C-alpha positions as a LaTeX table, in Angstrom:
\begin{tabular}{lrrr}
\hline
Residue & $x$ (\AA) & $y$ (\AA) & $z$ (\AA) \\
\hline
Met1 & 15.08 & 124.19 & $-62.43$ \\
Glu2 & 11.69 & 125.80 & $-61.92$ \\
Thr3 & 10.50 & 124.77 & $-65.33$ \\
Val4 & 7.18 & 122.90 & $-65.00$ \\
Ile5 & 6.78 & 119.67 & $-66.95$ \\
Phe6 & 3.52 & 117.70 & $-66.61$ \\
Gly7 & 2.67 & 119.56 & $-63.41$ \\
Asn8 & 6.05 & 119.10 & $-61.71$ \\
Thr9 & 9.20 & 121.18 & $-61.74$ \\
Leu10 & 12.43 & 119.90 & $-63.18$ \\
Gln11 & 13.93 & 120.12 & $-59.70$ \\
Ala12 & 11.24 & 117.71 & $-58.38$ \\
Tyr13 & 12.06 & 115.23 & $-61.12$ \\
Leu14 & 15.75 & 115.39 & $-60.29$ \\
Ile15 & 15.03 & 114.87 & $-56.58$ \\
Val16 & 12.89 & 111.81 & $-57.41$ \\
Leu17 & 15.67 & 110.44 & $-59.62$ \\
Ala18 & 18.23 & 111.01 & $-56.87$ \\
Val19 & 15.99 & 109.28 & $-54.30$ \\
Ile20 & 15.53 & 106.29 & $-56.61$ \\
Leu21 & 19.26 & 105.97 & $-57.29$ \\
Ala22 & 20.10 & 106.35 & $-53.60$ \\
Gly23 & 17.47 & 103.77 & $-52.65$ \\
Ile24 & 18.77 & 101.25 & $-55.19$ \\
Leu25 & 22.33 & 101.83 & $-53.92$ \\
Ile26 & 21.30 & 101.30 & $-50.29$ \\
Ile27 & 19.39 & 98.11 & $-51.17$ \\
Arg28 & 22.38 & 96.75 & $-53.08$ \\
Leu29 & 24.69 & 97.53 & $-50.17$ \\
Phe30 & 22.23 & 95.80 & $-47.84$ \\
Lys31 & 22.12 & 92.78 & $-50.15$ \\
Arg32 & 25.87 & 92.59 & $-50.52$ \\
Ala33 & 26.82 & 93.23 & $-46.90$ \\
Ile34 & 24.00 & 92.05 & $-44.64$ \\
Leu35 & 22.57 & 89.19 & $-46.70$ \\
Thr36 & 25.99 & 87.88 & $-47.67$ \\
Trp37 & 27.03 & 87.88 & $-44.00$ \\
Leu38 & 23.79 & 86.15 & $-43.03$ \\
Arg39 & 24.39 & 83.54 & $-45.74$ \\
Arg40 & 27.81 & 82.71 & $-44.29$ \\
Val41 & 26.32 & 82.40 & $-40.80$ \\
Val42 & 23.44 & 80.22 & $-42.01$ \\
Asp43 & 25.74 & 77.89 & $-43.93$ \\
Lys44 & 27.57 & 77.07 & $-40.68$ \\
Thr45 & 24.43 & 75.84 & $-38.89$ \\
Ala46 & 22.88 & 72.39 & $-39.16$ \\
Ser47 & 19.30 & 73.68 & $-39.05$ \\
Thr48 & 17.39 & 74.26 & $-42.28$ \\
Phe49 & 14.88 & 76.70 & $-40.79$ \\
Asp50 & 17.32 & 79.62 & $-40.96$ \\
Asp51 & 17.93 & 78.76 & $-44.64$ \\
Phe52 & 14.17 & 78.95 & $-45.14$ \\
Leu53 & 13.99 & 82.38 & $-43.47$ \\
Leu54 & 16.92 & 83.75 & $-45.47$ \\
Gln55 & 15.43 & 82.45 & $-48.71$ \\
Gly56 & 12.12 & 84.09 & $-47.80$ \\
Ile57 & 13.84 & 87.41 & $-47.13$ \\
Ser58 & 15.80 & 87.27 & $-50.38$ \\
Ser59 & 12.82 & 86.35 & $-52.56$ \\
Thr60 & 10.18 & 88.55 & $-50.90$ \\
Leu61 & 11.73 & 91.47 & $-49.05$ \\
Leu62 & 14.16 & 92.66 & $-51.74$ \\
Pro63 & 11.53 & 93.01 & $-54.53$ \\
Leu64 & 9.28 & 94.88 & $-52.08$ \\
Leu65 & 12.12 & 97.22 & $-51.14$ \\
Tyr66 & 12.84 & 98.00 & $-54.80$ \\
Phe67 & 9.19 & 98.65 & $-55.50$ \\
Gly68 & 8.86 & 100.76 & $-52.32$ \\
Val69 & 11.66 & 103.04 & $-53.45$ \\
Phe70 & 9.98 & 103.68 & $-56.82$ \\
Tyr71 & 6.52 & 103.94 & $-55.29$ \\
Phe72 & 7.26 & 106.51 & $-52.58$ \\
Ala73 & 9.56 & 108.49 & $-54.85$ \\
Leu74 & 6.91 & 108.78 & $-57.57$ \\
Lys75 & 4.15 & 109.53 & $-55.07$ \\
Ser76 & 5.98 & 112.73 & $-54.14$ \\
Leu77 & 5.16 & 114.02 & $-57.62$ \\
Ile78 & 1.89 & 115.34 & $-58.89$ \\
Leu79 & 0.70 & 112.42 & $-61.04$ \\
Pro80 & $-2.37$ & 111.95 & $-63.20$ \\
Ala81 & $-5.20$ & 109.93 & $-61.67$ \\
Trp82 & $-4.64$ & 107.01 & $-64.03$ \\
Leu83 & $-0.95$ & 106.78 & $-63.11$ \\
Asn84 & $-1.75$ & 106.88 & $-59.39$ \\
Arg85 & $-4.23$ & 104.07 & $-59.92$ \\
Ala86 & $-1.69$ & 102.10 & $-61.94$ \\
Leu87 & 0.86 & 102.41 & $-59.12$ \\
Glu88 & $-1.70$ & 101.20 & $-56.58$ \\
Ile89 & $-2.67$ & 98.23 & $-58.76$ \\
Ala90 & 0.99 & 97.39 & $-59.36$ \\
Gly91 & 1.61 & 97.52 & $-55.61$ \\
Met92 & $-1.35$ & 95.25 & $-54.83$ \\
Phe93 & $-0.29$ & 92.84 & $-57.57$ \\
Leu94 & 3.30 & 92.69 & $-56.32$ \\
Trp95 & 2.23 & 92.16 & $-52.70$ \\
Thr96 & $-0.24$ & 89.45 & $-53.70$ \\
Phe97 & 2.27 & 87.69 & $-55.96$ \\
Leu98 & 5.17 & 87.73 & $-53.51$ \\
Ile99 & 3.15 & 86.75 & $-50.43$ \\
Thr100 & 1.46 & 83.92 & $-52.34$ \\
Arg101 & 4.80 & 82.65 & $-53.58$ \\
Leu102 & 6.20 & 82.83 & $-50.03$ \\
Ile103 & 3.23 & 80.82 & $-48.66$ \\
Ile104 & 3.70 & 78.13 & $-51.31$ \\
Phe105 & 7.43 & 78.01 & $-50.60$ \\
Ala106 & 6.70 & 77.65 & $-46.86$ \\
Ile107 & 4.24 & 74.79 & $-47.48$ \\
His108 & 6.79 & 72.98 & $-49.64$ \\
Tyr109 & 9.50 & 73.49 & $-47.01$ \\
Phe110 & 7.42 & 72.21 & $-44.08$ \\
Leu111 & 6.16 & 69.17 & $-46.03$ \\
Arg112 & 9.69 & 68.26 & $-47.06$ \\
Asn113 & 10.97 & 68.84 & $-43.53$ \\
His114 & 8.18 & 66.62 & $-42.16$ \\
Leu115 & 9.23 & 63.78 & $-44.47$ \\
Gln116 & 12.89 & 64.20 & $-43.50$ \\
Arg117 & 12.03 & 63.91 & $-39.80$ \\
Arg118 & 10.14 & 60.69 & $-40.55$ \\
Gly119 & 13.22 & 59.33 & $-42.34$ \\
Gln120 & 11.62 & 59.21 & $-45.78$ \\
Gly121 & 13.80 & 59.10 & $-48.88$ \\
Asp122 & 13.84 & 60.74 & $-52.30$ \\
Ala123 & 10.87 & 58.66 & $-53.45$ \\
Ser124 & 8.68 & 60.32 & $-50.86$ \\
Phe125 & 9.96 & 63.74 & $-51.88$ \\
Gln126 & 8.69 & 63.07 & $-55.37$ \\
Gln127 & 5.23 & 62.39 & $-54.00$ \\
Ile128 & 4.93 & 65.84 & $-52.43$ \\
Arg129 & 5.12 & 67.37 & $-55.88$ \\
Gly130 & 1.54 & 66.34 & $-56.46$ \\
Ile131 & 0.48 & 67.70 & $-53.07$ \\
Thr132 & 2.25 & 71.03 & $-53.59$ \\
Leu133 & 0.84 & 71.29 & $-57.12$ \\
Ile134 & $-2.73$ & 70.93 & $-55.84$ \\
Leu135 & $-2.21$ & 73.26 & $-52.88$ \\
Ser136 & $-0.44$ & 75.79 & $-55.10$ \\
Gly137 & $-3.41$ & 75.83 & $-57.48$ \\
Leu138 & $-5.86$ & 76.42 & $-54.62$ \\
Ile139 & $-3.70$ & 79.16 & $-53.07$ \\
Trp140 & $-3.29$ & 80.93 & $-56.42$ \\
Ile141 & $-7.05$ & 80.86 & $-56.96$ \\
Ile142 & $-7.61$ & 82.42 & $-53.53$ \\
Ala143 & $-4.90$ & 85.01 & $-54.25$ \\
Ile144 & $-6.46$ & 85.95 & $-57.60$ \\
Leu145 & $-9.90$ & 86.34 & $-55.99$ \\
Phe146 & $-8.34$ & 88.48 & $-53.24$ \\
Phe147 & $-6.63$ & 90.67 & $-55.86$ \\
Ile148 & $-9.84$ & 91.08 & $-57.86$ \\
Ser149 & $-11.73$ & 91.96 & $-54.69$ \\
Asn150 & $-9.19$ & 94.66 & $-53.82$ \\
Leu151 & $-9.64$ & 96.15 & $-57.26$ \\
Gly152 & $-13.24$ & 96.88 & $-56.27$ \\
Tyr153 & $-15.04$ & 94.16 & $-58.18$ \\
Asn154 & $-17.79$ & 92.01 & $-56.65$ \\
Val155 & $-16.31$ & 88.57 & $-56.17$ \\
Ala156 & $-19.61$ & 87.05 & $-54.96$ \\
Thr157 & $-21.08$ & 87.08 & $-58.47$ \\
Leu158 & $-17.96$ & 85.40 & $-59.83$ \\
Leu159 & $-18.03$ & 82.77 & $-57.08$ \\
Thr160 & $-21.71$ & 82.04 & $-57.80$ \\
Gly161 & $-20.93$ & 81.46 & $-61.45$ \\
Leu162 & $-17.95$ & 79.31 & $-60.56$ \\
Gly163 & $-20.09$ & 77.34 & $-58.11$ \\
Ile164 & $-22.69$ & 76.47 & $-60.73$ \\
Gly165 & $-20.00$ & 75.61 & $-63.26$ \\
Gly166 & $-18.11$ & 73.67 & $-60.59$ \\
Ile167 & $-21.09$ & 71.43 & $-59.93$ \\
Ala168 & $-21.36$ & 70.59 & $-63.61$ \\
Ile169 & $-17.62$ & 69.95 & $-63.86$ \\
Ala170 & $-17.69$ & 67.82 & $-60.68$ \\
Leu171 & $-20.47$ & 65.62 & $-62.08$ \\
Ala172 & $-18.59$ & 65.17 & $-65.34$ \\
Thr173 & $-15.24$ & 64.45 & $-63.68$ \\
Gln174 & $-16.31$ & 62.65 & $-60.50$ \\
Asn175 & $-13.98$ & 59.71 & $-61.17$ \\
Ile176 & $-11.00$ & 62.05 & $-61.57$ \\
Ile177 & $-11.94$ & 63.92 & $-58.40$ \\
Ala178 & $-12.29$ & 60.61 & $-56.54$ \\
Asp179 & $-8.79$ & 59.60 & $-57.65$ \\
Leu180 & $-7.51$ & 63.01 & $-56.56$ \\
Phe181 & $-8.91$ & 62.67 & $-53.05$ \\
Asn182 & $-7.65$ & 59.10 & $-52.82$ \\
Tyr183 & $-4.21$ & 60.42 & $-53.73$ \\
Phe184 & $-4.35$ & 62.43 & $-50.50$ \\
Val185 & $-5.37$ & 59.24 & $-48.69$ \\
Leu186 & $-2.37$ & 57.38 & $-50.12$ \\
Phe187 & $-0.03$ & 60.26 & $-49.24$ \\
Phe188 & $-1.11$ & 60.79 & $-45.64$ \\
Asp189 & $-2.12$ & 57.22 & $-44.69$ \\
Arg190 & 0.86 & 55.72 & $-46.57$ \\
Pro191 & $-0.27$ & 52.11 & $-47.05$ \\
Phe192 & 2.71 & 51.76 & $-49.41$ \\
Glu193 & 5.57 & 53.82 & $-50.80$ \\
Val194 & 7.66 & 53.90 & $-53.95$ \\
Gly195 & 9.88 & 50.81 & $-53.96$ \\
Asp196 & 7.50 & 48.60 & $-51.96$ \\
Phe197 & 6.55 & 45.17 & $-53.31$ \\
Val198 & 2.76 & 44.87 & $-53.24$ \\
Val199 & 0.10 & 42.38 & $-54.29$ \\
Val200 & $-3.27$ & 43.70 & $-55.41$ \\
Glu201 & $-5.74$ & 40.86 & $-56.00$ \\
Asp202 & $-4.04$ & 38.75 & $-58.68$ \\
Lys203 & $-1.47$ & 41.41 & $-59.66$ \\
Ser204 & 1.90 & 41.96 & $-58.01$ \\
Gly205 & 4.96 & 44.10 & $-58.51$ \\
Thr206 & 7.10 & 46.98 & $-57.24$ \\
Val207 & 5.62 & 50.46 & $-56.90$ \\
Glu208 & 7.36 & 52.85 & $-59.31$ \\
Ser209 & 5.41 & 56.09 & $-58.88$ \\
Ile210 & 2.35 & 57.44 & $-57.10$ \\
Gly211 & 0.61 & 60.08 & $-59.20$ \\
Ile212 & $-2.33$ & 62.40 & $-58.66$ \\
Lys213 & $-4.68$ & 60.07 & $-60.55$ \\
Thr214 & $-2.85$ & 56.78 & $-61.05$ \\
Thr215 & $-0.20$ & 54.62 & $-59.42$ \\
Arg216 & 2.25 & 52.68 & $-61.56$ \\
Ile217 & 3.57 & 49.26 & $-60.54$ \\
Arg218 & 6.29 & 47.26 & $-62.31$ \\
Ala219 & 5.14 & 43.64 & $-62.50$ \\
Leu220 & 7.49 & 40.70 & $-62.00$ \\
Thr221 & 7.04 & 39.78 & $-65.65$ \\
Gly222 & 8.38 & 43.20 & $-66.68$ \\
Glu223 & 5.33 & 45.11 & $-67.85$ \\
Gln224 & 4.01 & 48.23 & $-66.13$ \\
Leu225 & 0.65 & 48.02 & $-64.37$ \\
Val226 & $-1.38$ & 51.22 & $-64.04$ \\
Phe227 & $-3.96$ & 51.39 & $-61.25$ \\
Ser228 & $-6.29$ & 54.25 & $-60.47$ \\
Asn229 & $-5.86$ & 55.50 & $-56.91$ \\
Thr230 & $-9.51$ & 54.68 & $-56.20$ \\
Asp231 & $-8.96$ & 51.03 & $-57.17$ \\
Leu232 & $-6.01$ & 50.76 & $-54.79$ \\
Thr233 & $-7.79$ & 52.29 & $-51.80$ \\
Asn234 & $-10.80$ & 50.03 & $-52.38$ \\
Ser235 & $-8.73$ & 46.84 & $-52.73$ \\
Arg236 & $-7.16$ & 44.45 & $-50.24$ \\
Leu237 & $-3.49$ & 45.16 & $-50.68$ \\
His238 & $-0.57$ & 43.07 & $-49.41$ \\
Asn239 & 2.60 & 45.10 & $-48.74$ \\
Phe240 & 5.51 & 42.66 & $-48.53$ \\
Lys241 & 8.08 & 45.44 & $-48.06$ \\
Arg242 & 6.82 & 45.87 & $-44.51$ \\
Leu243 & 7.04 & 42.17 & $-43.81$ \\
Gln244 & 9.09 & 41.84 & $-40.62$ \\
Arg245 & 9.40 & 38.05 & $-40.80$ \\
Arg246 & 7.91 & 35.41 & $-43.05$ \\
Arg247 & 6.04 & 32.46 & $-41.50$ \\
Ile248 & 6.54 & 29.26 & $-43.48$ \\
Val249 & 4.37 & 26.16 & $-43.15$ \\
Phe250 & 5.10 & 23.00 & $-45.14$ \\
Ser251 & 4.45 & 19.26 & $-44.92$ \\
Ile252 & 6.58 & 16.18 & $-45.54$ \\
Gly253 & 5.15 & 12.73 & $-46.20$ \\
Val254 & 7.05 & 9.50 & $-45.55$ \\
Thr255 & 6.01 & 5.93 & $-46.34$ \\
Tyr256 & 3.88 & 3.83 & $-43.97$ \\
Asp257 & 6.58 & 1.20 & $-43.60$ \\
Thr258 & 8.96 & 3.70 & $-41.93$ \\
Pro259 & 10.02 & 2.25 & $-38.53$ \\
Lys260 & 9.04 & 4.08 & $-35.35$ \\
Asp261 & 12.63 & 4.88 & $-34.39$ \\
Lys262 & 13.05 & 6.61 & $-37.76$ \\
Leu263 & 9.81 & 8.56 & $-37.27$ \\
Thr264 & 11.06 & 9.93 & $-33.96$ \\
Lys265 & 14.23 & 11.20 & $-35.64$ \\
Ile266 & 12.42 & 13.19 & $-38.33$ \\
Pro267 & 11.47 & 16.25 & $-36.16$ \\
Gln268 & 15.09 & 16.61 & $-35.02$ \\
Ile269 & 16.35 & 16.30 & $-38.60$ \\
Ile270 & 14.01 & 19.06 & $-39.66$ \\
Arg271 & 15.05 & 21.22 & $-36.68$ \\
Asp272 & 18.71 & 20.79 & $-37.62$ \\
Ala273 & 17.95 & 21.60 & $-41.26$ \\
Ile274 & 16.30 & 24.90 & $-40.31$ \\
Ala275 & 18.98 & 25.77 & $-37.76$ \\
Ser276 & 21.67 & 25.28 & $-40.43$ \\
Gln277 & 20.33 & 28.26 & $-42.39$ \\
Pro278 & 20.98 & 31.92 & $-41.43$ \\
Glu279 & 18.15 & 34.26 & $-40.38$ \\
Thr280 & 15.72 & 31.47 & $-39.49$ \\
Leu281 & 13.72 & 30.70 & $-36.37$ \\
Phe282 & 12.43 & 27.17 & $-35.80$ \\
Asp283 & 8.89 & 26.91 & $-34.39$ \\
Arg284 & 7.74 & 23.28 & $-34.49$ \\
Ala285 & 7.80 & 19.96 & $-36.37$ \\
His286 & 5.27 & 17.22 & $-35.54$ \\
Phe287 & 3.92 & 13.94 & $-36.81$ \\
Ala288 & 0.60 & 15.59 & $-37.68$ \\
Ser289 & $-1.66$ & 13.05 & $-39.37$ \\
Tyr290 & $-2.14$ & 9.86 & $-41.35$ \\
Gly291 & $-2.59$ & 10.54 & $-45.03$ \\
Asp292 & $-4.02$ & 8.34 & $-47.76$ \\
Phe293 & $-0.61$ & 7.04 & $-48.70$ \\
Ser294 & 1.86 & 8.73 & $-46.28$ \\
Leu295 & 2.64 & 9.66 & $-42.71$ \\
Ile296 & 2.49 & 13.46 & $-42.67$ \\
Phe297 & 4.80 & 15.74 & $-40.71$ \\
Glu298 & 3.87 & 19.43 & $-40.42$ \\
Val299 & 6.66 & 21.99 & $-40.03$ \\
Val300 & 6.52 & 25.69 & $-39.09$ \\
Tyr301 & 9.46 & 28.10 & $-39.08$ \\
Phe302 & 10.17 & 31.81 & $-39.66$ \\
Val303 & 12.48 & 33.58 & $-42.07$ \\
Leu304 & 13.74 & 36.77 & $-40.39$ \\
Ser305 & 13.93 & 38.78 & $-43.61$ \\
Asp306 & 11.54 & 40.41 & $-46.04$ \\
Asn307 & 13.69 & 39.54 & $-49.06$ \\
Phe308 & 11.92 & 36.95 & $-51.22$ \\
Asn309 & 15.10 & 35.76 & $-52.96$ \\
Lys310 & 16.75 & 35.17 & $-49.60$ \\
Tyr311 & 13.71 & 33.20 & $-48.46$ \\
Met312 & 13.95 & 30.99 & $-51.56$ \\
Asp313 & 17.67 & 30.41 & $-50.94$ \\
Ile314 & 16.90 & 29.36 & $-47.35$ \\
Asn315 & 14.04 & 27.15 & $-48.50$ \\
Gln316 & 16.29 & 25.43 & $-51.01$ \\
Gly317 & 19.00 & 24.87 & $-48.40$ \\
Ile318 & 16.51 & 23.29 & $-45.98$ \\
Asn319 & 15.11 & 20.99 & $-48.66$ \\
Leu320 & 18.56 & 19.81 & $-49.69$ \\
Tyr321 & 19.53 & 19.21 & $-46.07$ \\
Ile322 & 16.40 & 17.13 & $-45.43$ \\
Tyr323 & 16.84 & 15.20 & $-48.66$ \\
Glu324 & 20.43 & 14.25 & $-47.79$ \\
Ala325 & 19.56 & 13.39 & $-44.17$ \\
Phe326 & 16.67 & 11.13 & $-45.26$ \\
Gln327 & 18.99 & 9.30 & $-47.65$ \\
Asn328 & 21.52 & 8.75 & $-44.85$ \\
Glu329 & 18.79 & 7.42 & $-42.52$ \\
Asn330 & 17.12 & 5.31 & $-45.27$ \\
Ile331 & 13.85 & 7.23 & $-44.81$ \\
Glu332 & 11.73 & 7.17 & $-47.95$ \\
Phe333 & 9.53 & 10.02 & $-49.12$ \\
Ala334 & 6.00 & 8.90 & $-49.86$ \\
Tyr335 & 4.49 & 9.14 & $-53.29$ \\
Pro336 & 0.94 & 8.34 & $-54.34$ \\
Thr337 & 0.39 & 4.57 & $-54.15$ \\
Gln338 & $-2.66$ & 2.32 & $-54.26$ \\
Ser339 & $-3.08$ & $-1.32$ & $-53.15$ \\
Leu340 & $-5.29$ & $-3.58$ & $-55.25$ \\
Ile341 & $-6.41$ & $-6.92$ & $-53.70$ \\
Val342 & $-7.50$ & $-9.56$ & $-56.26$ \\
Arg343 & $-9.43$ & $-12.62$ & $-55.02$ \\
Asn344 & $-9.76$ & $-15.85$ & $-57.01$ \\
Pro345 & $-13.33$ & $-17.19$ & $-56.70$ \\
Ala346 & $-12.10$ & $-20.74$ & $-57.31$ \\
Val347 & $-9.84$ & $-20.61$ & $-54.27$ \\
Pro348 & $-11.82$ & $-18.88$ & $-51.47$ \\
Asn349 & $-8.87$ & $-18.42$ & $-49.08$ \\
Glu350 & $-6.36$ & $-17.34$ & $-51.68$ \\
Ser351 & $-5.70$ & $-13.71$ & $-52.49$ \\
Asp352 & $-3.01$ & $-11.84$ & $-54.31$ \\
Asp353 & $-1.94$ & $-8.48$ & $-52.95$ \\
Ile354 & $-0.74$ & $-6.39$ & $-55.86$ \\
Ser355 & 0.60 & $-2.95$ & $-55.05$ \\
Arg356 & 1.20 & $-0.30$ & $-57.54$ \\
\hline
\end{tabular}
């Protein structure tokens, strides 16, 4: 047992092996007993924060405990300088890796929890993938620089080189960077979401996905429209999904020979036509003006729905109601007419009135 191998006795090696085996056994018992019990307790609660904590313990604490057992057991031996350095580097790497992963997991959890509190659906959860991807990249870069700095290297020189190269890259990819920042604008300001029906200038459709650089919209004609995020933030955008009620204005023209008693009935007919349809709110109907060939009535009402197909069904029902009511009251719709008066020079007082 006193035999010396690589500067340590055989007894020391056996003690280290026993410590490692005992440590692994204790960790496994802790995992099976304590963590399993905690999992059963957490599953009974409605909160998700305890799930987050338990997941953090499982993914971060257990690997650190395993490494700690090996590290402290081996440190009790007389080790070469290179092996001591390797253990220290491995420890720093493991700490950096696990803490970074825990931070990224926490960011993802809190973003998702924020969307759930706001009542957002699965479409919004898909959008945070881009956010977490960008944040994860930045956090990993910081973690790598921190790790390199702890190894004893001068990070300032590396950052200077990256800064000069970053300027050149930024100039070459300024459009991409602009779309990236506008993606953050779309995510946090939320002018629209996946599933919203939007109109951008002369294009319209339903939003299918919001990416880091582009947003894809399915047009009414079936094709997919791809917009850069910068174009969307710089455009006047109409979001019809957030339409609470639709204000409708239309005009009806009747002929000039319509009797006055019929004209006074028209506003009530229109009111009854609108009231006959569900989810409508009548505003007004007036004899508004004299047209070139018709007496014009202006009508305003509201459709209490954001569904376009429902609006068209209501509009059709109102038109059919008015058409039938006008037929029953012998009220004629006006159509473009022109009167031509022809005078005969031979008969000064005679004229023929020809209408067409």
